[in-house]
Short mmCIF file of C-alpha atoms in Angstrom, two decimals:
data_model
loop_
_atom_site.label_atom_id
_atom_site.label_comp_id
_atom_site.label_asym_id
_atom_site.label_seq_id
_atom_site.Cartn_x
_atom_site.Cartn_y
_atom_site.Cartn_z
CA MET T 697 66.89 101.04 107.65
CA PRO T 698 70.40 102.50 107.04
CA GLU T 699 70.65 106.24 106.66
CA SER T 700 72.33 105.75 103.27
CA PHE T 701 68.92 104.65 101.92
CA LEU T 702 67.37 107.85 103.24
CA TYR T 703 70.09 109.89 101.52
CA PHE T 704 69.29 108.08 98.28
CA LEU T 705 65.55 108.72 98.56
CA TRP T 706 66.00 112.38 99.39
CA GLN T 707 68.71 113.14 96.83
CA TYR T 708 66.70 111.69 93.93
CA GLN T 709 63.30 112.47 95.47
CA TYR T 710 61.99 108.92 95.19
CA ILE T 711 59.09 109.82 97.46
CA ASN T 712 55.48 110.75 96.76
CA PRO T 713 55.53 114.57 96.43
CA SER T 714 51.79 114.90 97.03
CA LEU T 715 52.08 113.41 100.52
CA LEU T 716 54.89 115.56 101.92
CA VAL T 717 53.47 116.67 105.26
CA THR T 718 55.39 117.21 108.50
CA THR T 719 54.41 115.51 111.73
CA ASP T 720 52.80 118.83 112.69
CA GLY T 721 50.61 118.80 109.57
CA GLU T 722 52.49 121.41 107.48
CA GLN T 723 52.69 120.87 103.72
CA VAL T 724 56.24 120.53 102.30
CA GLU T 725 57.34 121.26 98.74
CA VAL T 726 60.93 120.53 97.71
CA LEU T 727 62.27 123.31 95.50
CA HIS T 728 65.79 121.84 95.70
CA PRO T 729 66.84 118.91 97.94
CA GLY T 730 70.34 120.38 98.46
CA PHE T 731 73.71 118.76 98.02
CA ARG T 732 75.08 115.81 99.97
CA ASN T 733 77.55 116.91 102.65
CA HIS T 734 80.31 114.33 103.15
CA GLY T 735 81.99 116.34 105.92
CA ALA T 736 80.95 117.22 109.45
CA GLY T 737 77.55 118.78 110.06
CA PRO T 738 74.08 118.28 108.55
CA ASP T 739 73.65 115.72 105.76
CA PHE T 740 72.45 118.06 102.97
CA ILE T 741 73.41 121.69 102.42
CA ASN T 742 71.92 124.52 100.33
CA ALA T 743 68.41 123.04 100.30
CA ARG T 744 65.37 125.15 99.36
CA LEU T 745 61.95 124.14 100.68
CA LEU T 746 58.43 125.48 101.04
CA ILE T 747 57.12 124.54 104.48
CA GLY T 748 53.60 125.67 105.30
CA GLY T 749 53.76 128.12 102.40
CA GLN T 750 56.96 129.78 103.70
CA GLU T 751 60.16 129.43 101.67
CA TRP T 752 63.23 128.32 103.62
CA GLY T 753 66.88 127.93 102.66
CA GLY T 754 69.36 125.94 104.73
CA THR T 755 70.40 122.41 105.61
CA VAL T 756 68.58 119.09 106.01
CA GLU T 757 69.49 116.47 108.63
CA MET T 758 68.49 112.80 108.30
CA HIS T 759 68.09 110.03 110.88
CA THR T 760 66.57 106.60 111.06
CA ARG T 761 64.35 107.69 113.97
CA THR T 762 63.12 111.02 115.28
CA THR T 763 64.72 110.51 118.70
CA ASP T 764 68.16 110.17 117.08
CA TRP T 765 68.25 113.99 117.03
CA LEU T 766 68.25 113.97 120.81
CA ALA T 767 70.51 110.90 121.07
CA HIS T 768 73.14 112.68 118.96
CA ARG T 769 72.68 115.84 121.05
CA HIS T 770 72.10 118.05 118.04
CA GLN T 771 69.84 120.21 120.21
CA HIS T 772 73.05 121.42 121.92
CA ASP T 773 75.13 121.83 118.73
CA ARG T 774 75.01 125.23 117.03
CA ALA T 775 76.26 123.64 113.79
CA TYR T 776 72.69 122.34 113.40
CA ASP T 777 70.90 125.67 113.97
CA ASN T 778 70.59 126.11 110.19
CA VAL T 779 68.63 122.86 109.74
CA ILE T 780 65.25 123.65 108.16
CA LEU T 781 63.90 120.09 108.02
CA HIS T 782 64.52 116.90 109.99
CA VAL T 783 63.94 113.89 107.70
CA VAL T 784 63.50 110.47 109.34
CA TRP T 785 62.47 106.97 108.34
CA GLN T 786 60.23 106.38 111.37
CA ASP T 787 58.72 108.72 113.94
CA ASP T 788 59.29 107.13 117.36
CA GLN T 789 58.59 110.33 119.32
CA PRO T 790 55.23 110.27 121.16
CA ALA T 791 53.02 113.17 120.14
CA SER T 792 52.68 114.23 123.77
CA SER T 793 56.44 114.51 124.38
CA ARG T 794 58.83 117.37 123.59
CA ARG T 795 59.40 117.75 119.85
CA VAL T 796 62.77 118.18 118.13
CA GLU T 797 64.29 121.62 118.77
CA ARG T 798 67.29 123.72 117.78
CA THR T 799 69.70 125.14 120.36
CA ASP T 800 67.54 128.27 120.78
CA GLY T 801 64.46 126.20 121.59
CA THR T 802 62.63 126.78 118.28
CA PRO T 803 60.81 123.68 117.00
CA LEU T 804 62.16 121.83 113.99
CA PRO T 805 59.74 120.41 111.36
CA THR T 806 60.04 116.63 110.91
CA LEU T 807 59.18 114.64 107.77
CA VAL T 808 58.71 110.85 107.92
CA LEU T 809 59.75 108.96 104.76
CA GLU T 810 58.56 105.39 105.32
CA PRO T 811 54.88 106.01 104.39
CA LEU T 812 55.99 108.07 101.37
CA THR T 813 58.20 105.37 99.83
CA ASP T 814 57.13 102.83 97.21
CA ARG T 815 57.08 99.35 98.74
CA ALA T 816 58.63 97.85 95.60
CA LEU T 817 61.61 100.20 95.96
CA ILE T 818 62.08 99.12 99.57
CA ASP T 819 61.95 95.45 98.53
CA ARG T 820 64.53 95.95 95.78
CA PHE T 821 66.84 97.68 98.24
CA GLY T 822 66.39 94.80 100.68
CA GLN T 823 67.42 92.29 98.02
CA LEU T 824 70.70 94.10 97.52
CA HIS T 825 71.39 95.05 101.13
CA ASP T 826 70.62 91.58 102.51
CA SER T 827 72.36 89.62 99.74
CA ALA T 828 75.02 87.17 100.96
CA ALA T 829 76.74 87.14 97.56
CA PRO T 830 80.18 88.85 97.27
CA ILE T 831 78.65 90.96 94.49
CA PRO T 832 75.17 91.83 95.82
CA CYS T 833 73.69 92.46 92.37
CA ALA T 834 75.19 89.35 90.74
CA ALA T 835 71.81 87.71 90.10
CA GLN T 836 70.53 90.86 88.35
CA PHE T 837 73.76 92.09 86.77
CA ARG T 838 73.01 90.95 83.21
CA SER T 839 69.86 93.09 83.18
CA VAL T 840 71.83 96.30 83.73
CA GLN T 841 72.27 98.61 80.75
CA PRO T 842 75.87 98.47 79.37
CA LEU T 843 76.11 102.27 79.40
CA ARG T 844 75.41 102.32 83.14
CA ILE T 845 78.16 99.72 83.74
CA THR T 846 80.63 101.73 81.65
CA SER T 847 79.75 104.90 83.54
CA MET T 848 80.29 103.17 86.89
CA LEU T 849 83.64 101.74 85.81
CA ASP T 850 84.75 105.27 84.90
CA LYS T 851 83.67 106.50 88.34
CA ALA T 852 85.44 103.63 90.11
CA MET T 853 88.64 104.19 88.12
CA LEU T 854 88.75 107.90 88.90
CA GLN T 855 88.19 107.13 92.59
CA ARG T 856 91.03 104.60 92.49
CA LEU T 857 93.38 107.10 90.85
CA GLU T 858 92.50 109.76 93.41
CA ARG T 859 93.16 107.36 96.27
CA LYS T 860 96.49 106.21 94.86
CA ALA T 861 97.50 109.78 94.06
CA ALA T 862 96.95 110.66 97.73
CA THR T 863 99.37 107.87 98.71
CA VAL T 864 101.97 109.21 96.29
CA GLN T 865 101.47 112.73 97.60
CA ALA T 866 102.16 111.52 101.15
CA ILE T 867 105.46 109.96 100.00
CA PHE T 868 106.30 113.14 98.08
CA ASP T 869 105.81 115.17 101.27
CA GLN T 870 108.04 112.77 103.23
CA THR T 871 110.85 113.17 100.70
CA GLY T 872 110.86 116.95 101.00
CA SER T 873 109.11 117.41 97.64
CA ASP T 874 111.54 115.28 95.63
CA TRP T 875 109.85 113.56 92.67
CA GLU T 876 112.89 111.42 91.83
CA GLU T 877 113.04 110.02 95.36
CA THR T 878 109.27 109.53 95.29
CA ALA T 879 109.45 107.51 92.07
CA TYR T 880 112.26 105.41 93.55
CA ARG T 881 110.29 104.63 96.72
CA MET T 882 107.15 103.80 94.75
CA LEU T 883 109.12 101.50 92.46
CA ALA T 884 110.80 99.73 95.38
CA VAL T 885 107.50 99.13 97.19
CA ASN T 886 105.80 97.71 94.12
CA MET T 887 108.73 95.45 93.28
CA GLY T 888 108.17 93.88 96.70
CA PHE T 889 104.57 93.04 95.77
CA LYS T 890 102.17 92.64 98.69
CA LEU T 891 104.26 90.27 100.80
CA ASN T 892 107.45 92.33 100.84
CA ALA T 893 106.08 95.83 100.25
CA GLU T 894 106.75 96.91 103.84
CA PRO T 895 110.43 95.88 104.06
CA MET T 896 110.96 97.33 100.57
CA GLU T 897 109.48 100.61 101.76
CA GLN T 898 111.80 100.60 104.80
CA LEU T 899 114.78 99.83 102.56
CA SER T 900 114.01 102.68 100.15
CA ARG T 901 114.02 105.09 103.11
CA ALA T 902 117.23 103.57 104.47
CA VAL T 903 119.18 103.90 101.20
CA PRO T 904 118.68 107.30 99.53
CA LEU T 905 118.45 107.33 95.76
CA LYS T 906 121.20 109.97 95.58
CA ALA T 907 123.66 107.56 97.20
CA ILE T 908 122.88 104.87 94.63
CA LEU T 909 123.13 107.25 91.68
CA LYS T 910 126.65 108.24 92.74
CA HIS T 911 127.66 104.66 91.91
CA ARG T 912 125.75 104.22 88.66
CA ASP T 913 128.89 103.03 86.88
CA LYS T 914 129.31 100.04 89.23
CA VAL T 915 126.15 98.02 89.72
CA ILE T 916 127.82 95.84 92.36
CA GLN T 917 128.09 98.86 94.64
CA ALA T 918 124.39 99.61 94.21
CA GLU T 919 123.69 95.95 94.97
CA ALA T 920 125.92 96.10 98.04
CA MET T 921 124.01 99.06 99.47
CA LEU T 922 120.63 97.45 98.84
CA PHE T 923 121.49 93.93 100.01
CA GLY T 924 123.47 95.22 102.96
CA ALA T 925 120.82 97.66 104.19
CA ALA T 926 118.26 94.90 103.65
CA GLY T 927 120.09 92.81 106.24
CA LEU T 928 120.60 89.98 103.75
CA LEU T 929 124.40 90.02 103.91
CA ASP T 930 124.50 89.43 107.67
CA GLU T 931 123.39 85.83 107.29
CA LEU T 932 126.19 84.93 104.87
CA THR T 933 128.53 83.11 107.28
CA ASP T 934 130.41 81.30 104.51
CA PRO T 935 129.87 83.51 101.46
CA ASP T 936 130.93 82.65 97.94
CA GLU T 937 133.17 85.05 96.02
CA TYR T 938 130.28 87.30 95.00
CA GLY T 939 128.78 87.40 98.50
CA GLY T 940 132.12 88.22 100.05
CA MET T 941 132.65 91.06 97.57
CA LEU T 942 129.24 92.52 98.50
CA GLN T 943 130.10 92.36 102.21
CA ARG T 944 133.37 94.24 101.68
CA GLU T 945 131.73 96.88 99.50
CA TYR T 946 128.91 97.35 101.98
CA ARG T 947 131.23 97.88 104.95
CA PHE T 948 132.85 100.75 103.09
CA LEU T 949 129.63 102.26 101.66
CA ALA T 950 127.68 101.89 104.92
CA ALA T 951 130.31 103.93 106.73
CA LYS T 952 130.45 106.49 103.92
CA TYR T 953 126.68 107.05 103.79
CA GLN T 954 125.86 106.14 107.41
CA LEU T 955 123.54 103.30 106.40
CA THR T 956 124.02 100.88 109.29
CA GLY T 957 121.60 102.54 111.71
CA LEU T 958 118.70 102.20 109.26
CA GLN T 959 119.21 98.57 108.31
CA VAL T 960 116.13 96.42 107.70
CA MET T 961 116.06 93.25 109.81
CA ALA T 962 116.63 90.13 107.74
CA HIS T 963 113.65 88.35 109.30
CA ALA T 964 111.32 91.04 107.91
CA TRP T 965 111.54 89.53 104.44
CA LYS T 966 108.93 86.94 103.40
CA TRP T 967 109.94 83.92 101.35
CA GLY T 968 107.06 81.50 101.82
CA ARG T 969 104.28 81.29 99.22
CA LEU T 970 106.54 83.02 96.71
CA ARG T 971 107.78 81.62 93.45
CA PRO T 972 111.57 81.83 93.17
CA ALA T 973 111.15 84.51 90.48
CA SER T 974 109.63 86.79 93.15
CA PHE T 975 112.25 86.21 95.86
CA PRO T 976 113.45 89.46 97.50
CA THR T 977 117.05 88.77 96.45
CA LEU T 978 116.20 88.68 92.75
CA ARG T 979 113.92 91.71 93.03
CA LEU T 980 116.70 93.71 94.72
CA ALA T 981 119.14 92.75 91.97
CA GLN T 982 116.63 93.93 89.35
CA LEU T 983 116.03 97.16 91.28
CA ALA T 984 119.79 97.83 91.41
CA ARG T 985 120.06 97.34 87.66
CA LEU T 986 117.10 99.62 86.95
CA LEU T 987 118.43 102.40 89.16
CA THR T 988 121.87 102.29 87.58
CA ARG T 989 120.53 101.96 84.02
CA HIS T 990 118.31 105.08 84.05
CA ALA T 991 119.53 108.44 85.31
CA SER T 992 115.95 109.62 85.90
CA LEU T 993 113.19 107.08 86.32
CA PHE T 994 110.72 109.84 87.11
CA SER T 995 111.35 111.52 83.76
CA LEU T 996 110.98 108.19 82.01
CA PHE T 997 107.67 107.52 83.72
CA VAL T 998 106.00 110.91 83.29
CA ALA T 999 107.36 111.93 79.89
CA THR T 1000 106.59 108.75 77.94
CA THR T 1001 103.17 108.33 76.33
CA ASP T 1002 103.81 104.98 74.62
CA VAL T 1003 103.45 102.09 77.06
CA GLU T 1004 105.66 99.89 74.89
CA LEU T 1005 108.60 102.28 75.39
CA ILE T 1006 108.16 102.10 79.17
CA LEU T 1007 107.95 98.30 79.07
CA GLN T 1008 111.11 98.15 76.99
CA ALA T 1009 112.91 100.40 79.48
CA LEU T 1010 111.88 98.05 82.29
CA GLN T 1011 113.33 95.02 80.51
CA VAL T 1012 116.64 94.95 82.35
CA THR T 1013 118.93 92.00 82.92
CA PRO T 1014 120.38 91.75 86.43
CA SER T 1015 124.09 91.22 87.01
CA ASP T 1016 125.62 87.91 85.93
CA TYR T 1017 125.33 86.29 89.38
CA TRP T 1018 121.56 86.81 89.51
CA GLN T 1019 121.04 85.35 86.07
CA THR T 1020 121.95 81.97 87.54
CA HIS T 1021 120.80 82.40 91.19
CA TYR T 1022 117.61 83.15 93.06
CA ARG T 1023 119.29 83.15 96.48
CA PHE T 1024 122.86 83.48 97.69
CA GLY T 1025 124.87 80.33 97.11
CA LYS T 1026 122.09 78.43 95.33
CA ALA T 1027 122.59 78.14 91.59
CA THR T 1028 119.73 77.61 89.13
CA ASP T 1029 119.49 77.19 85.40
CA ARG T 1030 116.36 79.34 85.17
CA GLY T 1031 116.69 82.91 83.94
CA SER T 1032 115.46 86.02 85.67
CA PRO T 1033 111.83 87.08 85.01
CA ALA T 1034 110.96 90.27 83.18
CA LEU T 1035 109.41 93.33 84.78
CA GLY T 1036 106.53 95.06 83.09
CA ARG T 1037 102.79 95.55 83.45
CA ASN T 1038 102.71 95.52 87.26
CA ILE T 1039 105.21 98.40 87.43
CA VAL T 1040 103.24 100.50 84.94
CA ILE T 1041 99.92 99.93 86.73
CA ASN T 1042 101.12 100.36 90.31
CA THR T 1043 104.00 102.82 89.94
CA VAL T 1044 103.79 104.83 86.72
CA VAL T 1045 100.03 105.42 86.69
CA PRO T 1046 99.74 106.60 90.34
CA LEU T 1047 102.77 108.87 89.83
CA LEU T 1048 101.12 110.49 86.82
CA ALA T 1049 97.85 110.93 88.73
CA ALA T 1050 99.65 112.59 91.66
CA TYR T 1051 101.75 114.76 89.34
CA ALA T 1052 98.61 115.89 87.51
CA HIS T 1053 97.09 117.01 90.81
CA HIS T 1054 100.33 118.63 91.98
CA ARG T 1055 100.83 120.61 88.77
CA GLY T 1056 97.14 121.26 88.18
CA GLN T 1057 97.50 119.77 84.70
CA PRO T 1058 94.80 117.17 83.83
CA ALA T 1059 96.81 116.13 80.76
CA TYR T 1060 98.97 113.92 83.00
CA LEU T 1061 95.86 112.19 84.32
CA ASP T 1062 94.73 111.61 80.73
CA ARG T 1063 98.15 110.11 80.06
CA ALA T 1064 97.76 107.73 83.02
CA ILE T 1065 94.40 106.57 81.73
CA ALA T 1066 95.80 106.15 78.22
CA LEU T 1067 98.58 103.88 79.54
CA LEU T 1068 96.01 101.67 81.27
CA GLU T 1069 93.98 101.46 78.07
CA GLN T 1070 97.06 100.31 76.15
CA LEU T 1071 97.70 97.39 78.53
CA PRO T 1072 95.81 94.08 78.48
CA ALA T 1073 93.63 93.29 81.49
CA GLU T 1074 95.01 91.56 84.56
CA HIS T 1075 93.87 88.00 85.15
CA ASN T 1076 92.91 87.23 88.73
CA ARG T 1077 90.02 85.97 90.81
CA LEU T 1078 88.19 89.29 90.75
CA THR T 1079 88.46 89.93 87.02
CA GLU T 1080 87.40 86.36 86.28
CA GLY T 1081 84.35 86.86 88.51
CA TRP T 1082 83.33 90.01 86.66
CA ASN T 1083 83.79 88.36 83.28
CA LYS T 1084 81.51 85.50 84.34
CA LEU T 1085 78.82 88.12 84.92
CA GLY T 1086 79.39 89.49 81.43
CA MET T 1087 81.29 92.68 82.23
CA GLY T 1088 83.75 92.10 79.39
CA ILE T 1089 87.03 93.20 80.96
CA GLN T 1090 89.59 93.72 78.18
CA THR T 1091 92.13 96.36 79.25
CA ALA T 1092 94.03 97.21 82.43
CA PHE T 1093 91.68 100.18 82.79
CA ASP T 1094 88.76 97.73 82.96
CA SER T 1095 90.46 95.35 85.39
CA GLN T 1096 91.63 98.13 87.72
CA ALA T 1097 88.16 99.68 87.70
CA GLY T 1098 86.63 96.26 88.37
CA ILE T 1099 88.94 95.72 91.34
CA GLU T 1100 88.00 99.12 92.77
CA LEU T 1101 84.31 98.48 92.20
CA TYR T 1102 84.48 95.17 94.04
CA ASN T 1103 86.67 96.30 96.95
CA GLU T 1104 85.21 99.75 97.60
CA PHE T 1105 81.56 99.26 96.66
CA CYS T 1106 80.46 95.60 96.48
CA THR T 1107 82.14 94.25 99.61
CA GLN T 1108 81.09 97.33 101.57
CA LYS T 1109 77.48 97.13 100.33
CA LYS T 1110 77.64 100.68 98.92
CA CYS T 1111 75.04 99.81 96.31
CA LEU T 1112 73.37 103.21 96.71
CA SER T 1113 76.60 104.97 95.74
CA CYS T 1114 77.02 102.67 92.74
CA GLN T 1115 75.33 103.58 89.48
CA ILE T 1116 74.68 99.90 88.82
CA GLY T 1117 72.96 99.39 92.18
CA ALA T 1118 71.08 102.69 91.89
CA GLY T 1119 69.84 101.67 88.44
CA LEU T 1120 68.53 98.36 89.77
CA LEU T 1121 66.76 100.15 92.61
CA LYS T 1122 65.01 102.47 90.18
CA GLY T 1123 63.65 99.40 88.41
#
């Protein structure tokens, strides 16, 4: 039995209160189970219990078996001296052997949960925990109350925003607390999508935004810095007129801004399994146009409340060469694709969440959520799977929450931390 099930039973007190007796025969009454501790130390803090008629305040430690206390060497750890009750699923300690003790040798009361737990509750947990389905509760999902699903989607979305905000904060720290540079690096990474996110991240560190903004009036110079530092000009042995111009510009700009030592290797870029519209060359051309079109992308992203205005600002046309090419020297009659929803979801929203935390102003977090609610839902394998179960994903808020729910709860079998799973367990 995983300890997470024990946490669930204890936190919500899904145990028979009339049978709470320690292995030494002392009656236990739970005045307050305490609060779950997700850090180091005992599992629950600030608990209040009556044990043998004496009121105790302190921590509660939980294990699958009684002997786990000794196996984890808690009897030698002073951080566990404040434990007032040891809660276990099974008692595997012979009555004749030494009982569980604190570091000072005082005995520690032990409560066994297995005989106190409803068998039906154990069976329902087993159905979820042992399910081979990608979504453990799929067979029972349609019986869940809609309000519980909505509440869990809100929880998953907030968790996703917190996690992404932490990533943005790490970039912000790397830039020396520069929000403009942070927005630029976030934008570059997300324009690389999953396959080319890493080389895009390397490139954004190799070419500072300040260097690009000094050449806002000449997009070809911004392109030269990006393509050159990306290592994509090195392979042009017989360049056309445009390629040759980029090479000349880059030689000058690389020396001026000392870019050569930070160059991304050309082989780092991925081309396979990509549609031509997502080729790194075209994405770099679009990035150059965006950076030279807007003096402050960060201001655009955090100051705009209407998602349509942001989408319009992202509708840039790359330079003439990249309107008829996807790669150097290879002409095409297809136009360049538009940027939009992906940038708002993966760049603008995380930036707003991080900025809200940094400034201590929840209004920016509300703005991030509002942008997601203005966008239609993403269509992918995960969102289609949820819709087949009747979740009814309609907005980007729903689809992002559904992705988080699947990746961070369903696939990791965290049903006990999920309000949907917890509701099914309660019957």
